[in-house]
């Protein structure tokens, strides 16, 4: 089977982890944590990084920093992972959804303003499968309505957005450099991994300080076992950060490999009947974290059947997200009842992603494309 993803780990990771073991710095203090935080923040164009155990908790802390009152609203895409919406409900807030853009599969930014109410406190854009959200309209809304932006940049290490592209030549900026707070995942299938891990980036020193406090049980610096706020143990270990730092040292190569993979898939799958491939808008640098495809309903195939047929040919895949409005857990909480988001509903049923890991070889990619082509040509005849 060709796997969907395998982490790419090397000698440098081993050297750094060995250093942790030899020196005994295996917990959440040590040189790798700070270095990883600083270097990741710098790479993304931010001032402060706060490393945590995964991005699900990074989003929780970021939303906690908004100090929502019960019933306050956060606008986010329905087409995302549950971490985003549950971060809002855990903070007694209400997630308010918008549909996906049919080309990029990211949130349809043209739908956001209509969802703003006097209770809206923040927008949470989620960059999907490697392609940036069109950030400028969201930044303008955030300014006009005094909203925070929490970017979920879990999937877009190294991706860029051409800020100001509507007005002129614009400036390329990394995804994760826009939000009041921006959150990253370093899970094993991400471009940079720490095994499990995450980080919140911000330019605001007060927020950085609060995030550091929340991550570490809100111990007061002046009096250790004395608390004025409830926090969490969301710490990352030095061992994990050691792996992350080694990974970060070769991020340019990793991003290049992903972009090669994206271009190679797109070229080889061009003209296959009934298949939508990822786009790269002129204002975007897509890092093809996962190479998603969406089947046209006219093929008579849905993603589940397509995945089975690919598996029979030795190709592993993963389904697309199922929209938040279709999640029984939220329906049971009385959320999103009767709401429909046709793009998210269609791509959830018709979309999956193909093997996209950093270890994927050209020969494997060719085999994947041959299998896709064979299946779709057969159903088109
Ligand atoms: C957009 C997005 N947000 C959040 C997560 C959750 O990541 P983690 O496993 O680091 O909590 C993922 C996981 O892939 C994701 O794709």
GROMACS .gro file of C-alpha atoms and ligand atoms in nm:
model
  397
    1UNK     CA    1   0.000   0.000   0.000
    2UNK     CA    2   0.118   0.352  -0.071
    3UNK     CA    3   0.060   0.537   0.259
    4UNK     CA    4  -0.120   0.869   0.278
    5UNK     CA    5   0.167   1.006   0.482
    6UNK     CA    6   0.486   0.901   0.653
    7UNK     CA    7   0.699   1.140   0.859
    8UNK     CA    8   1.046   1.215   0.728
    9UNK     CA    9   1.292   1.193   1.018
   10UNK     CA   10   1.668   1.202   0.988
   11UNK     CA   11   2.004   1.196   1.163
   12UNK     CA   12   1.972   1.554   1.286
   13UNK     CA   13   1.654   1.466   1.476
   14UNK     CA   14   1.838   1.170   1.629
   15UNK     CA   15   2.136   1.388   1.729
   16UNK     CA   16   1.917   1.647   1.900
   17UNK     CA   17   1.703   1.387   2.079
   18UNK     CA   18   2.021   1.213   2.190
   19UNK     CA   19   2.139   1.541   2.337
   20UNK     CA   20   1.817   1.563   2.542
   21UNK     CA   21   1.863   1.210   2.672
   22UNK     CA   22   2.232   1.255   2.749
   23UNK     CA   23   2.180   1.586   2.929
   24UNK     CA   24   1.858   1.484   3.106
   25UNK     CA   25   1.658   1.775   2.961
   26UNK     CA   26   1.359   1.562   2.863
   27UNK     CA   27   1.072   1.759   3.015
   28UNK     CA   28   0.936   2.102   2.929
   29UNK     CA   29   1.248   2.307   3.005
   30UNK     CA   30   1.561   2.305   2.793
   31UNK     CA   31   1.729   2.481   2.507
   32UNK     CA   32   1.527   2.325   2.226
   33UNK     CA   33   1.191   2.463   2.342
   34UNK     CA   34   1.300   2.826   2.332
   35UNK     CA   35   1.499   2.784   2.015
   36UNK     CA   36   1.210   2.612   1.839
   37UNK     CA   37   0.966   2.883   1.953
   38UNK     CA   38   1.193   3.166   1.844
   39UNK     CA   39   1.289   3.016   1.511
   40UNK     CA   40   0.934   2.918   1.417
   41UNK     CA   41   0.805   3.265   1.508
   42UNK     CA   42   1.082   3.426   1.301
   43UNK     CA   43   1.020   3.194   1.006
   44UNK     CA   44   0.653   3.294   1.007
   45UNK     CA   45   0.727   3.664   1.058
   46UNK     CA   46   0.597   3.690   1.416
   47UNK     CA   47   0.745   3.810   1.743
   48UNK     CA   48   0.646   3.542   1.996
   49UNK     CA   49   0.589   3.168   1.987
   50UNK     CA   50   0.434   2.960   2.265
   51UNK     CA   51   0.482   2.587   2.209
   52UNK     CA   52   0.210   2.351   2.330
   53UNK     CA   53   0.111   1.985   2.309
   54UNK     CA   54  -0.100   2.007   1.991
   55UNK     CA   55  -0.299   2.265   1.794
   56UNK     CA   56  -0.631   2.160   1.941
   57UNK     CA   57  -0.519   2.300   2.277
   58UNK     CA   58  -0.346   2.593   2.106
   59UNK     CA   59  -0.686   2.694   1.966
   60UNK     CA   60  -0.846   2.644   2.307
   61UNK     CA   61  -0.593   2.875   2.472
   62UNK     CA   62  -0.626   3.132   2.195
   63UNK     CA   63  -1.004   3.140   2.233
   64UNK     CA   64  -0.968   3.151   2.613
   65UNK     CA   65  -0.762   3.469   2.568
   66UNK     CA   66  -1.065   3.635   2.404
   67UNK     CA   67  -1.248   3.622   2.743
   68UNK     CA   68  -1.578   3.548   2.573
   69UNK     CA   69  -1.901   3.611   2.760
   70UNK     CA   70  -2.153   3.326   2.727
   71UNK     CA   71  -2.322   3.363   2.390
   72UNK     CA   72  -2.044   3.561   2.225
   73UNK     CA   73  -1.988   3.447   1.867
   74UNK     CA   74  -1.689   3.339   1.662
   75UNK     CA   75  -1.722   3.302   1.284
   76UNK     CA   76  -1.545   3.004   1.129
   77UNK     CA   77  -1.577   2.772   0.831
   78UNK     CA   78  -1.803   2.469   0.857
   79UNK     CA   79  -1.546   2.278   0.648
   80UNK     CA   80  -1.275   2.216   0.906
   81UNK     CA   81  -1.176   1.985   1.189
   82UNK     CA   82  -1.376   1.983   1.511
   83UNK     CA   83  -1.087   2.141   1.710
   84UNK     CA   84  -1.188   2.486   1.579
   85UNK     CA   85  -1.556   2.478   1.673
   86UNK     CA   86  -1.505   2.298   2.005
   87UNK     CA   87  -1.250   2.557   2.113
   88UNK     CA   88  -1.537   2.808   2.092
   89UNK     CA   89  -1.798   2.596   2.269
   90UNK     CA   90  -1.553   2.505   2.549
   91UNK     CA   91  -1.523   2.880   2.615
   92UNK     CA   92  -1.905   2.914   2.631
   93UNK     CA   93  -1.904   3.085   2.292
   94UNK     CA   94  -2.118   3.013   1.989
   95UNK     CA   95  -1.954   2.901   1.665
   96UNK     CA   96  -2.115   3.069   1.363
   97UNK     CA   97  -2.047   2.902   1.031
   98UNK     CA   98  -1.983   2.998   0.672
   99UNK     CA   99  -1.959   2.771   0.369
  100UNK     CA  100  -1.646   2.672   0.180
  101UNK     CA  101  -1.518   2.839  -0.135
  102UNK     CA  102  -1.570   2.584  -0.416
  103UNK     CA  103  -1.222   2.643  -0.564
  104UNK     CA  104  -0.991   2.665  -0.263
  105UNK     CA  105  -1.214   2.475  -0.012
  106UNK     CA  106  -1.117   2.742   0.243
  107UNK     CA  107  -1.387   2.958   0.405
  108UNK     CA  108  -1.590   3.166   0.160
  109UNK     CA  109  -1.483   3.509   0.282
  110UNK     CA  110  -1.767   3.679   0.093
  111UNK     CA  111  -2.015   3.519   0.336
  112UNK     CA  112  -1.855   3.646   0.655
  113UNK     CA  113  -1.992   4.002   0.685
  114UNK     CA  114  -2.353   3.885   0.671
  115UNK     CA  115  -2.283   3.667   0.977
  116UNK     CA  116  -2.148   3.950   1.194
  117UNK     CA  117  -2.378   4.048   1.482
  118UNK     CA  118  -2.330   4.263   1.793
  119UNK     CA  119  -2.216   3.940   1.969
  120UNK     CA  120  -1.938   3.862   1.721
  121UNK     CA  121  -1.595   3.874   1.882
  122UNK     CA  122  -1.364   3.699   1.639
  123UNK     CA  123  -1.313   3.532   1.303
  124UNK     CA  124  -1.125   3.204   1.280
  125UNK     CA  125  -0.999   3.145   0.927
  126UNK     CA  126  -0.864   2.796   0.858
  127UNK     CA  127  -0.620   2.748   0.571
  128UNK     CA  128  -0.722   2.421   0.411
  129UNK     CA  129  -0.495   2.143   0.280
  130UNK     CA  130  -0.210   2.384   0.205
  131UNK     CA  131  -0.398   2.671   0.036
  132UNK     CA  132  -0.426   3.009   0.210
  133UNK     CA  133  -0.754   3.179   0.293
  134UNK     CA  134  -0.808   3.510   0.111
  135UNK     CA  135  -0.707   3.713   0.418
  136UNK     CA  136  -0.746   4.078   0.311
  137UNK     CA  137  -1.127   4.095   0.329
  138UNK     CA  138  -1.117   3.933   0.674
  139UNK     CA  139  -0.855   4.176   0.800
  140UNK     CA  140  -1.070   4.464   0.676
  141UNK     CA  141  -1.377   4.325   0.854
  142UNK     CA  142  -1.176   4.268   1.172
  143UNK     CA  143  -1.071   4.630   1.170
  144UNK     CA  144  -1.415   4.768   1.083
  145UNK     CA  145  -1.601   4.564   1.347
  146UNK     CA  146  -1.319   4.544   1.604
  147UNK     CA  147  -1.285   4.166   1.590
  148UNK     CA  148  -0.993   3.941   1.676
  149UNK     CA  149  -0.857   3.696   1.422
  150UNK     CA  150  -0.743   3.352   1.529
  151UNK     CA  151  -0.575   3.185   1.234
  152UNK     CA  152  -0.573   2.807   1.220
  153UNK     CA  153  -0.258   2.754   1.017
  154UNK     CA  154  -0.220   2.388   1.121
  155UNK     CA  155  -0.193   2.267   0.761
  156UNK     CA  156   0.003   2.540   0.588
  157UNK     CA  157   0.361   2.552   0.709
  158UNK     CA  158   0.543   2.774   0.463
  159UNK     CA  159   0.237   2.876   0.259
  160UNK     CA  160   0.213   3.242   0.158
  161UNK     CA  161  -0.056   3.498   0.083
  162UNK     CA  162  -0.015   3.803  -0.137
  163UNK     CA  163  -0.135   4.068   0.103
  164UNK     CA  164  -0.288   4.374  -0.070
  165UNK     CA  165  -0.319   4.199  -0.410
  166UNK     CA  166  -0.643   4.380  -0.495
  167UNK     CA  167  -0.485   4.727  -0.463
  168UNK     CA  168  -0.146   4.673  -0.627
  169UNK     CA  169   0.146   4.435  -0.652
  170UNK     CA  170   0.102   4.332  -0.287
  171UNK     CA  171   0.344   4.174  -0.040
  172UNK     CA  172   0.396   3.803   0.013
  173UNK     CA  173   0.344   3.704   0.375
  174UNK     CA  174   0.347   3.369   0.545
  175UNK     CA  175   0.022   3.214   0.658
  176UNK     CA  176   0.017   3.243   1.034
  177UNK     CA  177   0.148   3.600   1.024
  178UNK     CA  178  -0.199   3.760   1.010
  179UNK     CA  179  -0.399   3.661   1.315
  180UNK     CA  180  -0.412   3.831   1.652
  181UNK     CA  181  -0.302   3.479   1.737
  182UNK     CA  182  -0.211   3.206   1.489
  183UNK     CA  183  -0.207   2.837   1.567
  184UNK     CA  184   0.002   2.558   1.415
  185UNK     CA  185   0.004   2.181   1.445
  186UNK     CA  186   0.316   1.965   1.445
  187UNK     CA  187   0.136   1.630   1.435
  188UNK     CA  188   0.322   1.355   1.247
  189UNK     CA  189   0.146   1.422   0.917
  190UNK     CA  190   0.236   1.793   0.914
  191UNK     CA  191   0.519   1.944   0.706
  192UNK     CA  192   0.715   2.004   1.028
  193UNK     CA  193   0.647   1.749   1.299
  194UNK     CA  194   0.730   1.707   1.665
  195UNK     CA  195   0.531   1.382   1.686
  196UNK     CA  196   0.252   1.563   1.867
  197UNK     CA  197   0.280   1.937   1.912
  198UNK     CA  198   0.152   2.282   1.837
  199UNK     CA  199   0.230   2.650   1.874
  200UNK     CA  200   0.052   2.982   1.911
  201UNK     CA  201   0.218   3.284   1.751
  202UNK     CA  202   0.143   3.646   1.829
  203UNK     CA  203   0.304   3.989   1.812
  204UNK     CA  204   0.141   4.103   2.136
  205UNK     CA  205   0.372   4.063   2.440
  206UNK     CA  206   0.081   4.063   2.687
  207UNK     CA  207  -0.095   3.785   2.496
  208UNK     CA  208   0.229   3.586   2.475
  209UNK     CA  209   0.268   3.614   2.850
  210UNK     CA  210  -0.089   3.505   2.913
  211UNK     CA  211  -0.054   3.210   2.675
  212UNK     CA  212   0.264   3.099   2.855
  213UNK     CA  213   0.081   3.121   3.183
  214UNK     CA  214  -0.224   2.928   3.056
  215UNK     CA  215  -0.002   2.654   2.915
  216UNK     CA  216   0.160   2.602   3.255
  217UNK     CA  217  -0.127   2.594   3.508
  218UNK     CA  218  -0.118   2.971   3.559
  219UNK     CA  219   0.155   2.956   3.821
  220UNK     CA  220   0.223   3.314   3.931
  221UNK     CA  221   0.584   3.410   3.868
  222UNK     CA  222   0.614   3.579   4.207
  223UNK     CA  223   0.446   3.301   4.411
  224UNK     CA  224   0.445   2.955   4.262
  225UNK     CA  225   0.148   2.763   4.407
  226UNK     CA  226  -0.084   3.064   4.410
  227UNK     CA  227  -0.339   3.108   4.131
  228UNK     CA  228  -0.562   3.391   4.009
  229UNK     CA  229  -0.671   3.211   3.690
  230UNK     CA  230  -0.728   2.848   3.590
  231UNK     CA  231  -0.484   2.715   3.333
  232UNK     CA  232  -0.381   2.386   3.183
  233UNK     CA  233  -0.085   2.160   3.143
  234UNK     CA  234  -0.043   2.198   2.767
  235UNK     CA  235   0.339   2.194   2.773
  236UNK     CA  236   0.554   2.059   2.490
  237UNK     CA  237   0.866   1.863   2.590
  238UNK     CA  238   1.224   1.951   2.505
  239UNK     CA  239   1.249   1.614   2.327
  240UNK     CA  240   0.959   1.706   2.099
  241UNK     CA  241   1.103   2.053   2.037
  242UNK     CA  242   1.439   1.891   1.952
  243UNK     CA  243   1.269   1.697   1.673
  244UNK     CA  244   1.087   2.012   1.563
  245UNK     CA  245   1.405   2.217   1.544
  246UNK     CA  246   1.577   1.954   1.330
  247UNK     CA  247   1.271   1.949   1.104
  248UNK     CA  248   1.265   2.327   1.082
  249UNK     CA  249   1.626   2.334   0.967
  250UNK     CA  250   1.516   2.168   0.644
  251UNK     CA  251   1.178   2.330   0.594
  252UNK     CA  252   1.273   2.483   0.258
  253UNK     CA  253   1.341   2.136   0.115
  254UNK     CA  254   1.020   2.000   0.262
  255UNK     CA  255   0.809   2.282   0.120
  256UNK     CA  256   0.982   2.237  -0.215
  257UNK     CA  257   0.900   1.866  -0.214
  258UNK     CA  258   0.535   1.941  -0.141
  259UNK     CA  259   0.520   2.195  -0.421
  260UNK     CA  260   0.686   1.952  -0.660
  261UNK     CA  261   0.431   1.688  -0.556
  262UNK     CA  262   0.138   1.926  -0.606
  263UNK     CA  263   0.255   2.031  -0.952
  264UNK     CA  264   0.331   1.670  -1.052
  265UNK     CA  265  -0.013   1.544  -0.946
  266UNK     CA  266  -0.188   1.833  -1.119
  267UNK     CA  267   0.003   1.777  -1.442
  268UNK     CA  268  -0.052   1.401  -1.448
  269UNK     CA  269  -0.421   1.420  -1.351
  270UNK     CA  270  -0.506   1.695  -1.600
  271UNK     CA  271  -0.789   1.584  -1.828
  272UNK     CA  272  -0.902   1.295  -1.609
  273UNK     CA  273  -1.281   1.305  -1.641
  274UNK     CA  274  -1.485   1.417  -1.340
  275UNK     CA  275  -1.193   1.514  -1.117
  276UNK     CA  276  -1.133   1.852  -0.950
  277UNK     CA  277  -0.773   1.912  -0.843
  278UNK     CA  278  -0.647   2.175  -0.597
  279UNK     CA  279  -0.592   2.526  -0.726
  280UNK     CA  280  -0.326   2.783  -0.661
  281UNK     CA  281  -0.489   3.124  -0.682
  282UNK     CA  282  -0.264   3.401  -0.821
  283UNK     CA  283  -0.248   3.551  -0.471
  284UNK     CA  284  -0.147   3.225  -0.307
  285UNK     CA  285   0.149   2.996  -0.263
  286UNK     CA  286  -0.002   2.654  -0.198
  287UNK     CA  287   0.214   2.405  -0.006
  288UNK     CA  288  -0.015   2.109  -0.093
  289UNK     CA  289  -0.005   1.975   0.262
  290UNK     CA  290  -0.245   1.710   0.136
  291UNK     CA  291  -0.335   1.673  -0.230
  292UNK     CA  292  -0.715   1.671  -0.221
  293UNK     CA  293  -0.939   1.578  -0.512
  294UNK     CA  294  -1.315   1.618  -0.550
  295UNK     CA  295  -1.517   1.390  -0.776
  296UNK     CA  296  -1.790   1.532  -0.992
  297UNK     CA  297  -2.126   1.387  -0.898
  298UNK     CA  298  -2.172   1.295  -1.267
  299UNK     CA  299  -1.913   1.017  -1.218
  300UNK     CA  300  -2.171   0.829  -1.011
  301UNK     CA  301  -1.896   0.770  -0.752
  302UNK     CA  302  -1.872   0.915  -0.406
  303UNK     CA  303  -1.552   0.946  -0.205
  304UNK     CA  304  -1.620   0.630  -0.004
  305UNK     CA  305  -1.651   0.410  -0.314
  306UNK     CA  306  -1.358   0.586  -0.480
  307UNK     CA  307  -1.144   0.525  -0.170
  308UNK     CA  308  -1.235   0.155  -0.176
  309UNK     CA  309  -1.138   0.124  -0.541
  310UNK     CA  310  -0.811   0.303  -0.481
  311UNK     CA  311  -0.738   0.079  -0.181
  312UNK     CA  312  -0.793  -0.227  -0.404
  313UNK     CA  313  -0.516  -0.082  -0.622
  314UNK     CA  314  -0.279  -0.027  -0.329
  315UNK     CA  315  -0.346   0.343  -0.273
  316UNK     CA  316  -0.439   0.470   0.074
  317UNK     CA  317  -0.649   0.785   0.104
  318UNK     CA  318  -0.828   0.988   0.370
  319UNK     CA  319  -1.174   1.143   0.345
  320UNK     CA  320  -1.233   1.518   0.347
  321UNK     CA  321  -1.369   1.689   0.659
  322UNK     CA  322  -1.737   1.653   0.741
  323UNK     CA  323  -1.885   2.000   0.801
  324UNK     CA  324  -1.943   2.116   1.157
  325UNK     CA  325  -2.315   2.166   1.085
  326UNK     CA  326  -2.342   1.793   1.006
  327UNK     CA  327  -2.187   1.679   1.334
  328UNK     CA  328  -2.433   1.500   1.564
  329UNK     CA  329  -2.252   1.629   1.872
  330UNK     CA  330  -2.329   1.991   1.779
  331UNK     CA  331  -2.683   1.911   1.667
  332UNK     CA  332  -2.741   1.757   2.012
  333UNK     CA  333  -2.620   2.086   2.164
  334UNK     CA  334  -2.884   2.268   1.960
  335UNK     CA  335  -2.631   2.420   1.723
  336UNK     CA  336  -2.662   2.464   1.345
  337UNK     CA  337  -3.010   2.306   1.329
  338UNK     CA  338  -3.158   2.337   0.980
  339UNK     CA  339  -2.843   2.504   0.845
  340UNK     CA  340  -2.710   2.397   0.507
  341UNK     CA  341  -2.380   2.470   0.339
  342UNK     CA  342  -2.399   2.317  -0.007
  343UNK     CA  343  -2.032   2.343  -0.103
  344UNK     CA  344  -1.908   2.187   0.222
  345UNK     CA  345  -2.174   1.915   0.197
  346UNK     CA  346  -2.073   1.827  -0.159
  347UNK     CA  347  -1.699   1.823  -0.103
  348UNK     CA  348  -1.738   1.626   0.221
  349UNK     CA  349  -1.907   1.351   0.024
  350UNK     CA  350  -1.708   1.375  -0.297
  351UNK     CA  351  -1.361   1.463  -0.167
  352UNK     CA  352  -1.061   1.271  -0.041
  353UNK     CA  353  -0.690   1.319  -0.035
  354UNK     CA  354  -0.426   1.114  -0.207
  355UNK     CA  355  -0.086   1.004  -0.069
  356UNK     CA  356   0.099   1.327  -0.001
  357UNK     CA  357   0.381   1.258   0.244
  358UNK     CA  358   0.733   1.391   0.231
  359UNK     CA  359   0.859   1.040   0.156
  360UNK     CA  360   0.637   1.000  -0.153
  361UNK     CA  361   0.849   0.906  -0.455
  362UNK     CA  362   0.783   0.989  -0.819
  363UNK     CA  363   0.728   0.621  -0.891
  364UNK     CA  364   0.460   0.602  -0.618
  365UNK     CA  365   0.300   0.922  -0.742
  366UNK     CA  366   0.283   0.776  -1.093
  367UNK     CA  367   0.116   0.462  -0.958
  368UNK     CA  368  -0.141   0.673  -0.770
  369UNK     CA  369  -0.220   0.874  -1.084
  370UNK     CA  370  -0.252   0.558  -1.294
  371UNK     CA  371  -0.500   0.414  -1.043
  372UNK     CA  372  -0.706   0.737  -1.033
  373UNK     CA  373  -0.710   0.758  -1.411
  374UNK     CA  374  -0.808   0.393  -1.454
  375UNK     CA  375  -1.102   0.417  -1.213
  376UNK     CA  376  -1.239   0.741  -1.354
  377UNK     CA  377  -1.198   0.648  -1.718
  378UNK     CA  378  -1.382   0.320  -1.648
  379UNK     CA  379  -1.684   0.501  -1.497
  380UNK     CA  380  -1.693   0.765  -1.773
  381UNK     CA  381  -1.741   0.503  -2.046
  382LIG     C1  382  -0.696   2.265   1.032
  382LIG     C2  383  -0.663   2.177   1.148
  382LIG     N1  384  -0.681   2.224   1.272
  382LIG     C3  385  -0.654   2.149   1.380
  382LIG     C4  386  -0.604   2.020   1.368
  382LIG     C5  387  -0.576   1.940   1.493
  382LIG     O1  388  -0.439   1.917   1.506
  382LIG     P1  389  -0.372   1.854   1.636
  382LIG     O2  390  -0.367   1.706   1.612
  382LIG     O3  391  -0.233   1.913   1.643
  382LIG     O4  392  -0.454   1.890   1.753
  382LIG     C6  393  -0.581   1.968   1.241
  382LIG     C7  394  -0.527   1.833   1.226
  382LIG     O5  395  -0.488   1.787   1.122
  382LIG     C8  396  -0.613   2.047   1.129
  382LIG     O6  397  -0.596   1.999   1.006
   0.00000   0.00000   0.00000
